[in-house]
Amino acid sequence: MPYFTKLLLLIFCLVLLVESRKHRRRRWTTHLDVQRASHIFKKNRDLTKAWRGKTEQLLRVDEHDFTMRPAFGGPAIPVGVDVQVESLDSISEVDMDFTMTLYLRHYWKDERLSFPSTNNKSMTFDGRLVKKIWVPDVFFVHSKRSFIHDTTTDNIMLRVFPDGHVLYSMRVTVTAMCNMDFSHFPLDSQTCSLELESYAYTDEDLMLYWKNGNESLKTDEKISLSQFLIQKFHTTSRLAFYSSTGWYNRLYINFTLRRHIFFFLLQTYFPATLMVMLSWVSFWIDRRAVPARVSLGITTVLTMSTIITGVNASMPRVSYIKAVDIYLWVSFVFVFLSVLEYAAVNYLTTVQERKERKLRERFSCSCGIPHSKTMMLDGNCSESDANSLAGYTRNQMVPEEEKPEKMVVHLAMSNESNSSRKRGLKGHVGLRIIQNTHAIDKYSRLIFPGTYIFFNLIYWSVFS
């Protein structure tokens, strides 16, 4: 029994010893992991706090008065500008303005921002540093609205180089005025300008210039407009004078736009031309069909009025005549003249019928004698009278001195064939059809189309 107890105690002690060693090893491993993590944390510590202090020390922002321009009291500081046009959003003829989104970049040198660097690398900042240093006060002349994009943060970038050169870039959308000339509308070309200028500094303090000449202006190849074709972009510069403040350097971004004509051909020119051609149909309608010709003329006149009103509703109320006004109003005159033409035809027809009626009442016509017929002719017998004359020939005629007012013709039956009678009837029917068309209608069928074609030749040769 004592031997067995000693064995149990020995086994228990060994188990305690093993567990103690495992616990000690586990604690030692945990300590090593903590030390290793602490070493890694110290090695890869957050450098932004220390670098921030180093940056402030390098740039020395707090040591200088950045309310004053660089090299104050010396020559004018040169500020180079370049622009990349991202989009040309809209052109408004009514408001006479355009909207453009662009990247505006400024380049200048401020020795106060120079810092020592072994690798000659620049430092890049966002818009928060811009409020602490001097930047050019460039604004857009004749702008109506403009803003710097701020999604998701202010679209401003500041890059400082060791020698003090600064690149200041921003993304701006601006709506500016554009004086347009609509005398050739819609066959016109418009030239608009976006003007940049310093607001406070004259040319003695700040000299704005295009950094690389015409290469300073770049455009996106995907820029397109629905109604215009962008022909070219180019840059210019000149001095602007204000009587109260002096001379300022002004930079111009010029672009030329040519309007697409196809839309106006479909919406304006083709409908107007078709209305004019439709009014000519009236010349081929019987002059006695008063409702048809009158309704056709009124319809074309009202349609032309609607087209003119629709075109002018989308245009500014300018005090001069546009090219489209000339075309539409000349077309309206042609349509209106076709209505007046039928008014003249109807009036002259009424006057002619009135005269024939008086002559018919004055000279009666007697036809229907079986063999030897006597007939008083006034030159306007009816169709039934003319048919009764077929097959008769003139036998004798009373001399004019024996009939002071009437002409009596004695007709006797002849032996003409049926073929000659039919030819006479056909000729009479053809004569009647020709008589239903007035002479004014005959001339109008040629004069109206010929004149309108001549007008179109002159119009398109002058304005296109």
GROMACS .gro file of C-alpha atoms in nm:
model
  464
    1MET     CA    1   0.000   0.000   0.000
    2PRO     CA    2   0.265   0.259   0.081
    3TYR     CA    3   0.447   0.168  -0.241
    4PHE     CA    4   0.131   0.230  -0.442
    5THR     CA    5   0.072   0.569  -0.273
    6LYS     CA    6   0.426   0.681  -0.351
    7LEU     CA    7   0.373   0.588  -0.715
    8LEU     CA    8   0.056   0.796  -0.739
    9LEU     CA    9   0.228   1.094  -0.581
   10LEU     CA   10   0.513   1.064  -0.827
   11ILE     CA   11   0.278   1.052  -1.123
   12PHE     CA   12   0.087   1.353  -0.991
   13CYS     CA   13   0.405   1.553  -0.952
   14LEU     CA   14   0.512   1.470  -1.303
   15VAL     CA   15   0.175   1.586  -1.443
   16LEU     CA   16   0.201   1.912  -1.249
   17LEU     CA   17   0.553   1.965  -1.381
   18VAL     CA   18   0.447   1.909  -1.741
   19GLU     CA   19   0.148   2.142  -1.710
   20SER     CA   20   0.365   2.408  -1.551
   21ARG     CA   21   0.613   2.390  -1.839
   22LYS     CA   22   0.330   2.413  -2.097
   23HIS     CA   23   0.184   2.716  -1.924
   24ARG     CA   24   0.526   2.882  -1.903
   25ARG     CA   25   0.589   2.814  -2.274
   26ARG     CA   26   0.250   2.955  -2.366
   27ARG     CA   27   0.320   3.274  -2.171
   28TRP     CA   28   0.660   3.305  -2.335
   29THR     CA   29   0.507   3.265  -2.684
   30THR     CA   30   0.245   3.530  -2.609
   31HIS     CA   31   0.515   3.766  -2.486
   32LEU     CA   32   0.717   3.712  -2.803
   33ASP     CA   33   0.409   3.780  -3.019
   34VAL     CA   34   0.340   4.102  -2.833
   35GLN     CA   35   0.700   4.213  -2.870
   36ARG     CA   36   0.701   4.121  -3.237
   37ALA     CA   37   0.373   4.310  -3.300
   38SER     CA   38   0.506   4.608  -3.109
   39HIS     CA   39   0.821   4.601  -3.319
   40ILE     CA   40   0.621   4.583  -3.643
   41PHE     CA   41   0.393   4.864  -3.525
   42LYS     CA   42   0.692   5.080  -3.443
   43LYS     CA   43   0.849   4.997  -3.777
   44ASN     CA   44   0.530   5.068  -3.978
   45ARG     CA   45   0.398   5.353  -3.770
   46ASP     CA   46   0.157   5.618  -3.922
   47LEU     CA   47   0.388   5.863  -4.092
   48THR     CA   48   0.119   6.117  -4.182
   49LYS     CA   49   0.149   6.303  -3.850
   50ALA     CA   50   0.523   6.326  -3.862
   51TRP     CA   51   0.517   6.406  -4.240
   52ARG     CA   52   0.262   6.673  -4.180
   53GLY     CA   53   0.490   6.850  -3.945
   54LYS     CA   54   0.776   6.800  -4.185
   55THR     CA   55   0.570   6.938  -4.472
   56GLU     CA   56   0.482   7.250  -4.281
   57GLN     CA   57   0.845   7.291  -4.194
   58LEU     CA   58   0.953   7.242  -4.557
   59LEU     CA   59   0.697   7.476  -4.713
   60ARG     CA   60   0.724   7.735  -4.435
   61VAL     CA   61   0.365   7.840  -4.485
   62ASP     CA   62   0.343   8.018  -4.152
   63GLU     CA   63   0.666   8.213  -4.200
   64HIS     CA   64   0.550   8.425  -4.495
   65ASP     CA   65   0.268   8.667  -4.573
   66PHE     CA   66   0.088   8.499  -4.861
   67THR     CA   67  -0.159   8.782  -4.895
   68MET     CA   68   0.107   8.953  -5.106
   69ARG     CA   69   0.198   8.828  -5.450
   70PRO     CA   70   0.540   8.668  -5.509
   71ALA     CA   71   0.827   8.914  -5.569
   72PHE     CA   72   0.613   9.202  -5.448
   73GLY     CA   73   0.760   9.534  -5.552
   74GLY     CA   74   0.950   9.380  -5.840
   75PRO     CA   75   0.850   9.306  -6.198
   76ALA     CA   76   0.521   9.147  -6.289
   77ILE     CA   77   0.496   8.779  -6.202
   78PRO     CA   78   0.436   8.565  -6.512
   79VAL     CA   79   0.146   8.321  -6.479
   80GLY     CA   80   0.113   8.062  -6.755
   81VAL     CA   81  -0.229   7.918  -6.836
   82ASP     CA   82  -0.341   7.612  -7.023
   83VAL     CA   83  -0.691   7.471  -7.064
   84GLN     CA   84  -0.835   7.133  -7.149
   85VAL     CA   85  -1.197   7.151  -7.260
   86GLU     CA   86  -1.387   6.852  -7.126
   87SER     CA   87  -1.728   6.925  -7.280
   88LEU     CA   88  -1.923   7.193  -7.457
   89ASP     CA   89  -2.259   7.134  -7.297
   90SER     CA   90  -2.510   7.362  -7.466
   91ILE     CA   91  -2.557   7.660  -7.697
   92SER     CA   92  -2.866   7.875  -7.637
   93GLU     CA   93  -2.982   8.105  -7.915
   94VAL     CA   94  -3.255   8.258  -7.700
   95ASP     CA   95  -3.023   8.354  -7.412
   96MET     CA   96  -2.721   8.402  -7.639
   97ASP     CA   97  -2.484   8.205  -7.416
   98PHE     CA   98  -2.294   7.876  -7.399
   99THR     CA   99  -2.197   7.636  -7.121
  100MET     CA  100  -1.852   7.477  -7.106
  101THR     CA  101  -1.676   7.242  -6.863
  102LEU     CA  102  -1.297   7.267  -6.858
  103TYR     CA  103  -0.980   7.198  -6.663
  104LEU     CA  104  -0.811   7.532  -6.587
  105ARG     CA  105  -0.442   7.515  -6.493
  106HIS     CA  106  -0.207   7.792  -6.373
  107TYR     CA  107   0.172   7.783  -6.360
  108TRP     CA  108   0.387   8.028  -6.166
  109LYS     CA  109   0.690   8.038  -5.936
  110ASP     CA  110   0.676   8.131  -5.568
  111GLU     CA  111   1.018   8.104  -5.404
  112ARG     CA  112   0.855   8.118  -5.063
  113LEU     CA  113   0.730   7.762  -5.127
  114SER     CA  114   1.067   7.616  -5.231
  115PHE     CA  115   1.201   7.330  -5.017
  116PRO     CA  116   1.512   7.109  -5.013
  117SER     CA  117   1.473   6.771  -5.175
  118THR     CA  118   1.723   6.497  -5.254
  119ASN     CA  119   1.507   6.322  -5.514
  120ASN     CA  120   1.360   6.641  -5.668
  121LYS     CA  121   1.006   6.510  -5.628
  122SER     CA  122   0.707   6.738  -5.605
  123MET     CA  123   0.442   6.743  -5.335
  124THR     CA  124   0.073   6.730  -5.424
  125PHE     CA  125  -0.207   6.876  -5.212
  126ASP     CA  126  -0.582   6.925  -5.236
  127GLY     CA  127  -0.783   7.244  -5.201
  128ARG     CA  128  -0.719   7.290  -4.828
  129LEU     CA  129  -0.370   7.428  -4.884
  130VAL     CA  130  -0.496   7.672  -5.147
  131LYS     CA  131  -0.654   7.884  -4.874
  132LYS     CA  132  -0.317   7.931  -4.704
  133ILE     CA  133  -0.102   8.046  -4.996
  134TRP     CA  134  -0.120   8.301  -5.278
  135VAL     CA  135  -0.294   8.194  -5.601
  136PRO     CA  136  -0.382   8.400  -5.913
  137ASP     CA  137  -0.723   8.568  -5.900
  138VAL     CA  138  -0.832   8.472  -6.250
  139PHE     CA  139  -1.201   8.514  -6.336
  140PHE     CA  140  -1.418   8.465  -6.645
  141VAL     CA  141  -1.514   8.788  -6.819
  142HIS     CA  142  -1.880   8.812  -6.932
  143SER     CA  143  -1.969   8.495  -6.742
  144LYS     CA  144  -2.324   8.451  -6.618
  145ARG     CA  145  -2.275   8.149  -6.393
  146SER     CA  146  -1.973   7.942  -6.294
  147PHE     CA  147  -1.878   7.695  -6.023
  148ILE     CA  148  -1.598   7.460  -5.920
  149HIS     CA  149  -1.707   7.098  -5.901
  150ASP     CA  150  -1.716   6.966  -5.543
  151THR     CA  151  -1.818   6.599  -5.579
  152THR     CA  152  -1.699   6.404  -5.391
  153THR     CA  153  -1.460   6.674  -5.280
  154ASP     CA  154  -1.344   7.005  -5.425
  155ASN     CA  155  -1.193   6.934  -5.768
  156ILE     CA  156  -0.877   7.133  -5.692
  157MET     CA  157  -0.517   7.017  -5.713
  158LEU     CA  158  -0.201   7.198  -5.601
  159ARG     CA  159   0.142   7.063  -5.688
  160VAL     CA  160   0.457   7.226  -5.547
  161PHE     CA  161   0.806   7.158  -5.683
  162PRO     CA  162   1.132   7.195  -5.484
  163ASP     CA  163   1.239   7.505  -5.678
  164GLY     CA  164   0.914   7.684  -5.594
  165HIS     CA  165   0.723   7.623  -5.916
  166VAL     CA  166   0.354   7.571  -5.858
  167LEU     CA  167   0.084   7.397  -6.062
  168TYR     CA  168  -0.270   7.494  -5.966
  169SER     CA  169  -0.552   7.303  -6.141
  170MET     CA  170  -0.930   7.311  -6.102
  171ARG     CA  171  -1.235   7.171  -6.280
  172VAL     CA  172  -1.484   7.445  -6.365
  173THR     CA  173  -1.818   7.473  -6.542
  174VAL     CA  174  -1.893   7.818  -6.675
  175THR     CA  175  -2.185   7.974  -6.862
  176ALA     CA  176  -2.071   8.279  -7.057
  177MET     CA  177  -2.224   8.526  -7.297
  178CYS     CA  178  -2.182   8.486  -7.672
  179ASN     CA  179  -2.290   8.762  -7.909
  180MET     CA  180  -2.450   8.584  -8.203
  181ASP     CA  181  -2.545   8.717  -8.545
  182PHE     CA  182  -2.859   8.550  -8.684
  183SER     CA  183  -2.876   8.734  -9.015
  184HIS     CA  184  -2.788   8.406  -9.194
  185PHE     CA  185  -2.982   8.175  -8.961
  186PRO     CA  186  -3.005   7.875  -9.001
  187LEU     CA  187  -2.722   7.883  -9.255
  188ASP     CA  188  -2.496   8.063  -9.010
  189SER     CA  189  -2.164   8.015  -8.834
  190GLN     CA  190  -2.107   8.148  -8.483
  191THR     CA  191  -1.780   8.240  -8.311
  192CYS     CA  192  -1.786   8.246  -7.931
  193SER     CA  193  -1.511   8.332  -7.681
  194LEU     CA  194  -1.438   8.247  -7.321
  195GLU     CA  195  -1.226   8.527  -7.170
  196LEU     CA  196  -0.991   8.496  -6.871
  197GLU     CA  197  -0.847   8.789  -6.682
  198SER     CA  198  -0.702   8.883  -6.344
  199TYR     CA  199  -0.952   9.073  -6.136
  200ALA     CA  200  -0.719   9.276  -5.911
  201TYR     CA  201  -0.369   9.268  -6.062
  202THR     CA  202  -0.289   9.486  -6.361
  203ASP     CA  203  -0.024   9.402  -6.618
  204GLU     CA  204   0.233   9.572  -6.392
  205ASP     CA  205   0.181   9.307  -6.121
  206LEU     CA  206   0.065   8.995  -6.305
  207MET     CA  207   0.128   8.888  -6.662
  208LEU     CA  208  -0.113   8.623  -6.792
  209TYR     CA  209   0.000   8.432  -7.099
  210TRP     CA  210  -0.072   8.105  -7.278
  211LYS     CA  211   0.192   7.863  -7.156
  212ASN     CA  212   0.244   7.683  -7.488
  213GLY     CA  213   0.073   7.911  -7.741
  214ASN     CA  214  -0.200   7.737  -7.938
  215GLU     CA  215  -0.090   7.407  -7.785
  216SER     CA  216  -0.212   7.538  -7.451
  217LEU     CA  217  -0.571   7.461  -7.555
  218LYS     CA  218  -0.667   7.095  -7.581
  219THR     CA  219  -1.010   6.948  -7.642
  220ASP     CA  220  -1.168   6.609  -7.591
  221GLU     CA  221  -1.219   6.425  -7.919
  222LYS     CA  222  -1.566   6.317  -7.807
  223ILE     CA  223  -1.703   6.671  -7.790
  224SER     CA  224  -2.010   6.704  -8.012
  225LEU     CA  225  -2.326   6.910  -8.030
  226SER     CA  226  -2.666   6.820  -8.171
  227GLN     CA  227  -2.716   7.133  -8.380
  228PHE     CA  228  -2.359   7.250  -8.442
  229LEU     CA  229  -2.040   7.127  -8.598
  230ILE     CA  230  -1.732   7.241  -8.406
  231GLN     CA  231  -1.494   7.365  -8.671
  232LYS     CA  232  -1.194   7.482  -8.467
  233PHE     CA  233  -1.060   7.599  -8.130
  234HIS     CA  234  -0.783   7.855  -8.103
  235THR     CA  235  -0.633   8.096  -7.850
  236THR     CA  236  -0.560   8.468  -7.857
  237SER     CA  237  -0.450   8.729  -7.604
  238ARG     CA  238  -0.462   9.104  -7.578
  239LEU     CA  239  -0.473   9.391  -7.331
  240ALA     CA  240  -0.799   9.519  -7.186
  241PHE     CA  241  -0.827   9.873  -7.055
  242TYR     CA  242  -1.050   9.999  -6.776
  243SER     CA  243  -1.059  10.372  -6.727
  244SER     CA  244  -1.059  10.353  -6.347
  245THR     CA  245  -0.805  10.076  -6.284
  246GLY     CA  246  -0.574  10.040  -6.585
  247TRP     CA  247  -0.455   9.772  -6.828
  248TYR     CA  248  -0.506   9.398  -6.777
  249ASN     CA  249  -0.388   9.091  -6.966
  250ARG     CA  250  -0.683   8.901  -7.112
  251LEU     CA  251  -0.675   8.553  -7.262
  252TYR     CA  252  -0.934   8.427  -7.513
  253ILE     CA  253  -1.054   8.076  -7.587
  254ASN     CA  254  -1.218   8.108  -7.930
  255PHE     CA  255  -1.423   7.838  -8.099
  256THR     CA  256  -1.618   7.846  -8.426
  257LEU     CA  257  -1.945   7.659  -8.470
  258ARG     CA  258  -2.134   7.585  -8.790
  259ARG     CA  259  -2.500   7.495  -8.765
  260HIS     CA  260  -2.630   7.166  -8.904
  261ILE     CA  261  -2.884   7.250  -9.177
  262PHE     CA  262  -3.049   6.909  -9.214
  263PHE     CA  263  -3.278   6.957  -8.913
  264PHE     CA  264  -3.413   7.284  -9.053
  265LEU     CA  265  -3.452   7.134  -9.399
  266LEU     CA  266  -3.686   6.873  -9.254
  267GLN     CA  267  -3.869   7.100  -9.010
  268THR     CA  268  -3.890   7.429  -9.201
  269TYR     CA  269  -3.777   7.441  -9.563
  270PHE     CA  270  -3.938   7.122  -9.695
  271PRO     CA  271  -4.281   7.190  -9.536
  272ALA     CA  272  -4.279   7.548  -9.663
  273THR     CA  273  -4.186   7.436 -10.014
  274LEU     CA  274  -4.455   7.168 -10.015
  275MET     CA  275  -4.718   7.421  -9.906
  276VAL     CA  276  -4.623   7.648 -10.194
  277MET     CA  277  -4.643   7.358 -10.440
  278LEU     CA  278  -4.976   7.254 -10.293
  279SER     CA  279  -5.115   7.600 -10.357
  280TRP     CA  280  -5.035   7.554 -10.729
  281VAL     CA  281  -5.283   7.265 -10.749
  282SER     CA  282  -5.554   7.528 -10.747
  283PHE     CA  283  -5.454   7.634 -11.100
  284TRP     CA  284  -5.561   7.294 -11.239
  285ILE     CA  285  -5.898   7.285 -11.066
  286ASP     CA  286  -6.210   7.399 -11.255
  287ARG     CA  287  -6.266   7.767 -11.198
  288ARG     CA  288  -6.633   7.697 -11.116
  289ALA     CA  289  -6.531   7.472 -10.821
  290VAL     CA  290  -6.534   7.759 -10.574
  291PRO     CA  291  -6.535   7.557 -10.246
  292ALA     CA  292  -6.240   7.339 -10.353
  293ARG     CA  293  -6.016   7.625 -10.461
  294VAL     CA  294  -6.102   7.855 -10.171
  295SER     CA  295  -6.053   7.587  -9.902
  296LEU     CA  296  -5.722   7.482 -10.058
  297GLY     CA  297  -5.594   7.839 -10.061
  298ILE     CA  298  -5.699   7.912  -9.700
  299THR     CA  299  -5.546   7.584  -9.575
  300THR     CA  300  -5.206   7.659  -9.727
  301VAL     CA  301  -5.210   8.016  -9.593
  302LEU     CA  302  -5.286   7.900  -9.238
  303THR     CA  303  -5.022   7.628  -9.255
  304MET     CA  304  -4.757   7.876  -9.362
  305SER     CA  305  -4.857   8.105  -9.074
  306THR     CA  306  -4.813   7.815  -8.831
  307ILE     CA  307  -4.466   7.734  -8.968
  308ILE     CA  308  -4.355   8.098  -8.935
  309THR     CA  309  -4.486   8.121  -8.579
  310GLY     CA  310  -4.313   7.797  -8.476
  311VAL     CA  311  -3.975   7.906  -8.610
  312ASN     CA  312  -3.985   8.248  -8.444
  313ALA     CA  313  -4.095   8.103  -8.109
  314SER     CA  314  -3.754   7.935  -8.060
  315MET     CA  315  -3.550   8.238  -8.166
  316PRO     CA  316  -3.459   8.563  -7.989
  317ARG     CA  317  -3.656   8.869  -8.092
  318VAL     CA  318  -3.390   9.038  -8.298
  319SER     CA  319  -3.455   9.361  -8.484
  320TYR     CA  320  -3.314   9.246  -8.819
  321ILE     CA  321  -3.434   8.999  -9.081
  322LYS     CA  322  -3.299   8.644  -9.072
  323ALA     CA  323  -3.240   8.423  -9.374
  324VAL     CA  324  -3.516   8.186  -9.271
  325ASP     CA  325  -3.756   8.483  -9.245
  326ILE     CA  326  -3.686   8.574  -9.606
  327TYR     CA  327  -3.758   8.221  -9.726
  328LEU     CA  328  -4.073   8.175  -9.519
  329TRP     CA  329  -4.223   8.512  -9.599
  330VAL     CA  330  -4.155   8.480  -9.972
  331SER     CA  331  -4.320   8.138  -9.958
  332PHE     CA  332  -4.610   8.292  -9.770
  333VAL     CA  333  -4.643   8.560 -10.040
  334PHE     CA  334  -4.657   8.291 -10.311
  335VAL     CA  335  -4.930   8.106 -10.124
  336PHE     CA  336  -5.122   8.427 -10.065
  337LEU     CA  337  -5.090   8.528 -10.430
  338SER     CA  338  -5.240   8.195 -10.536
  339VAL     CA  339  -5.550   8.286 -10.332
  340LEU     CA  340  -5.561   8.631 -10.491
  341GLU     CA  341  -5.517   8.469 -10.833
  342TYR     CA  342  -5.835   8.268 -10.789
  343ALA     CA  343  -6.014   8.577 -10.659
  344ALA     CA  344  -5.921   8.754 -10.984
  345VAL     CA  345  -6.025   8.452 -11.196
  346ASN     CA  346  -6.357   8.424 -11.019
  347TYR     CA  347  -6.428   8.795 -11.053
  348LEU     CA  348  -6.340   8.808 -11.425
  349THR     CA  349  -6.548   8.493 -11.489
  350THR     CA  350  -6.846   8.649 -11.318
  351VAL     CA  351  -6.810   8.969 -11.523
  352GLN     CA  352  -6.778   8.768 -11.847
  353GLU     CA  353  -7.085   8.556 -11.772
  354ARG     CA  354  -7.281   8.867 -11.690
  355LYS     CA  355  -7.195   9.017 -12.028
  356GLU     CA  356  -7.285   8.694 -12.211
  357ARG     CA  357  -7.615   8.679 -12.029
  358LYS     CA  358  -7.700   9.031 -12.140
  359LEU     CA  359  -7.609   8.948 -12.501
  360ARG     CA  360  -7.815   8.630 -12.487
  361GLU     CA  361  -8.113   8.824 -12.366
  362ARG     CA  362  -8.057   9.081 -12.640
  363PHE     CA  363  -8.008   8.838 -12.929
  364SER     CA  364  -8.240   8.542 -12.901
  365CYS     CA  365  -8.145   8.218 -13.075
  366SER     CA  366  -8.416   8.017 -13.263
  367CYS     CA  367  -8.325   7.666 -13.369
  368GLY     CA  368  -8.528   7.357 -13.459
  369ILE     CA  369  -8.666   7.433 -13.817
  370PRO     CA  370  -8.717   7.096 -13.999
  371HIS     CA  371  -8.570   7.171 -14.344
  372SER     CA  372  -8.508   7.535 -14.398
  373LYS     CA  373  -8.417   7.697 -14.067
  374THR     CA  374  -8.385   8.055 -13.976
  375MET     CA  375  -8.161   8.132 -13.681
  376MET     CA  376  -8.054   8.450 -13.514
  377LEU     CA  377  -7.694   8.411 -13.394
  378ASP     CA  378  -7.523   8.617 -13.134
  379GLY     CA  379  -7.220   8.390 -13.123
  380ASN     CA  380  -7.317   8.226 -12.793
  381CYS     CA  381  -7.556   7.941 -12.862
  382SER     CA  382  -7.604   7.666 -12.611
  383GLU     CA  383  -7.479   7.309 -12.662
  384SER     CA  384  -7.825   7.187 -12.764
  385ASP     CA  385  -7.844   7.466 -13.023
  386ALA     CA  386  -7.503   7.373 -13.156
  387ASN     CA  387  -7.604   7.008 -13.180
  388SER     CA  388  -7.917   7.107 -13.377
  389LEU     CA  389  -7.691   7.287 -13.628
  390ALA     CA  390  -7.502   6.971 -13.715
  391GLY     CA  391  -7.593   6.861 -14.067
  392TYR     CA  392  -7.703   7.206 -14.185
  393THR     CA  393  -7.526   7.449 -14.415
  394ARG     CA  394  -7.575   7.814 -14.475
  395ASN     CA  395  -7.826   7.881 -14.756
  396GLN     CA  396  -7.862   8.248 -14.760
  397MET     CA  397  -7.799   8.537 -14.532
  398VAL     CA  398  -7.989   8.857 -14.497
  399PRO     CA  399  -7.765   9.153 -14.581
  400GLU     CA  400  -7.655   9.361 -14.285
  401GLU     CA  401  -7.832   9.674 -14.413
  402GLU     CA  402  -8.166   9.491 -14.387
  403LYS     CA  403  -8.111   9.393 -14.020
  404PRO     CA  404  -7.992   9.680 -13.811
  405GLU     CA  405  -7.980   9.478 -13.488
  406LYS     CA  406  -8.004   9.107 -13.570
  407MET     CA  407  -7.835   8.874 -13.811
  408VAL     CA  408  -8.071   8.617 -13.968
  409VAL     CA  409  -7.913   8.305 -14.116
  410HIS     CA  410  -8.115   8.063 -14.332
  411LEU     CA  411  -7.989   7.710 -14.293
  412ALA     CA  412  -8.080   7.429 -14.527
  413MET     CA  413  -8.037   7.055 -14.476
  414SER     CA  414  -7.717   6.917 -14.628
  415ASN     CA  415  -7.606   6.565 -14.706
  416GLU     CA  416  -7.301   6.560 -14.472
  417SER     CA  417  -7.203   6.226 -14.336
  418ASN     CA  418  -7.231   6.113 -13.976
  419SER     CA  419  -6.853   6.119 -13.941
  420SER     CA  420  -6.835   6.494 -14.001
  421ARG     CA  421  -7.115   6.543 -13.751
  422LYS     CA  422  -6.924   6.349 -13.487
  423ARG     CA  423  -6.608   6.546 -13.555
  424GLY     CA  424  -6.802   6.867 -13.504
  425LEU     CA  425  -6.938   6.743 -13.173
  426LYS     CA  426  -6.591   6.641 -13.049
  427GLY     CA  427  -6.443   6.974 -13.147
  428HIS     CA  428  -6.720   7.155 -12.966
  429VAL     CA  429  -6.667   6.953 -12.647
  430GLY     CA  430  -6.292   7.025 -12.657
  431LEU     CA  431  -6.362   7.394 -12.707
  432ARG     CA  432  -6.591   7.391 -12.406
  433ILE     CA  433  -6.323   7.230 -12.184
  434ILE     CA  434  -6.069   7.493 -12.287
  435GLN     CA  435  -6.318   7.769 -12.220
  436ASN     CA  436  -6.365   7.642 -11.859
  437THR     CA  437  -5.996   7.726 -11.791
  438HIS     CA  438  -5.935   8.098 -11.759
  439ALA     CA  439  -5.636   8.259 -11.928
  440ILE     CA  440  -5.499   8.370 -11.589
  441ASP     CA  441  -5.484   8.005 -11.475
  442LYS     CA  442  -5.292   7.912 -11.791
  443TYR     CA  443  -5.028   8.177 -11.730
  444SER     CA  444  -5.013   8.105 -11.354
  445ARG     CA  445  -4.922   7.742 -11.420
  446LEU     CA  446  -4.597   7.861 -11.570
  447ILE     CA  447  -4.527   8.191 -11.394
  448PHE     CA  448  -4.564   8.072 -11.033
  449PRO     CA  449  -4.335   7.764 -11.053
  450GLY     CA  450  -4.080   7.943 -11.268
  451THR     CA  451  -4.059   8.242 -11.034
  452TYR     CA  452  -4.034   8.024 -10.724
  453ILE     CA  453  -3.755   7.813 -10.873
  454PHE     CA  454  -3.568   8.130 -10.967
  455PHE     CA  455  -3.606   8.260 -10.611
  456ASN     CA  456  -3.467   7.934 -10.469
  457LEU     CA  457  -3.163   7.951 -10.694
  458ILE     CA  458  -3.082   8.302 -10.579
  459TYR     CA  459  -3.154   8.223 -10.211
  460TRP     CA  460  -2.934   7.915 -10.182
  461SER     CA  461  -2.653   8.070 -10.384
  462VAL     CA  462  -2.642   8.374 -10.156
  463PHE     CA  463  -2.684   8.217  -9.810
  464SER     CA  464  -2.523   7.875  -9.847
   0.00000   0.00000   0.00000
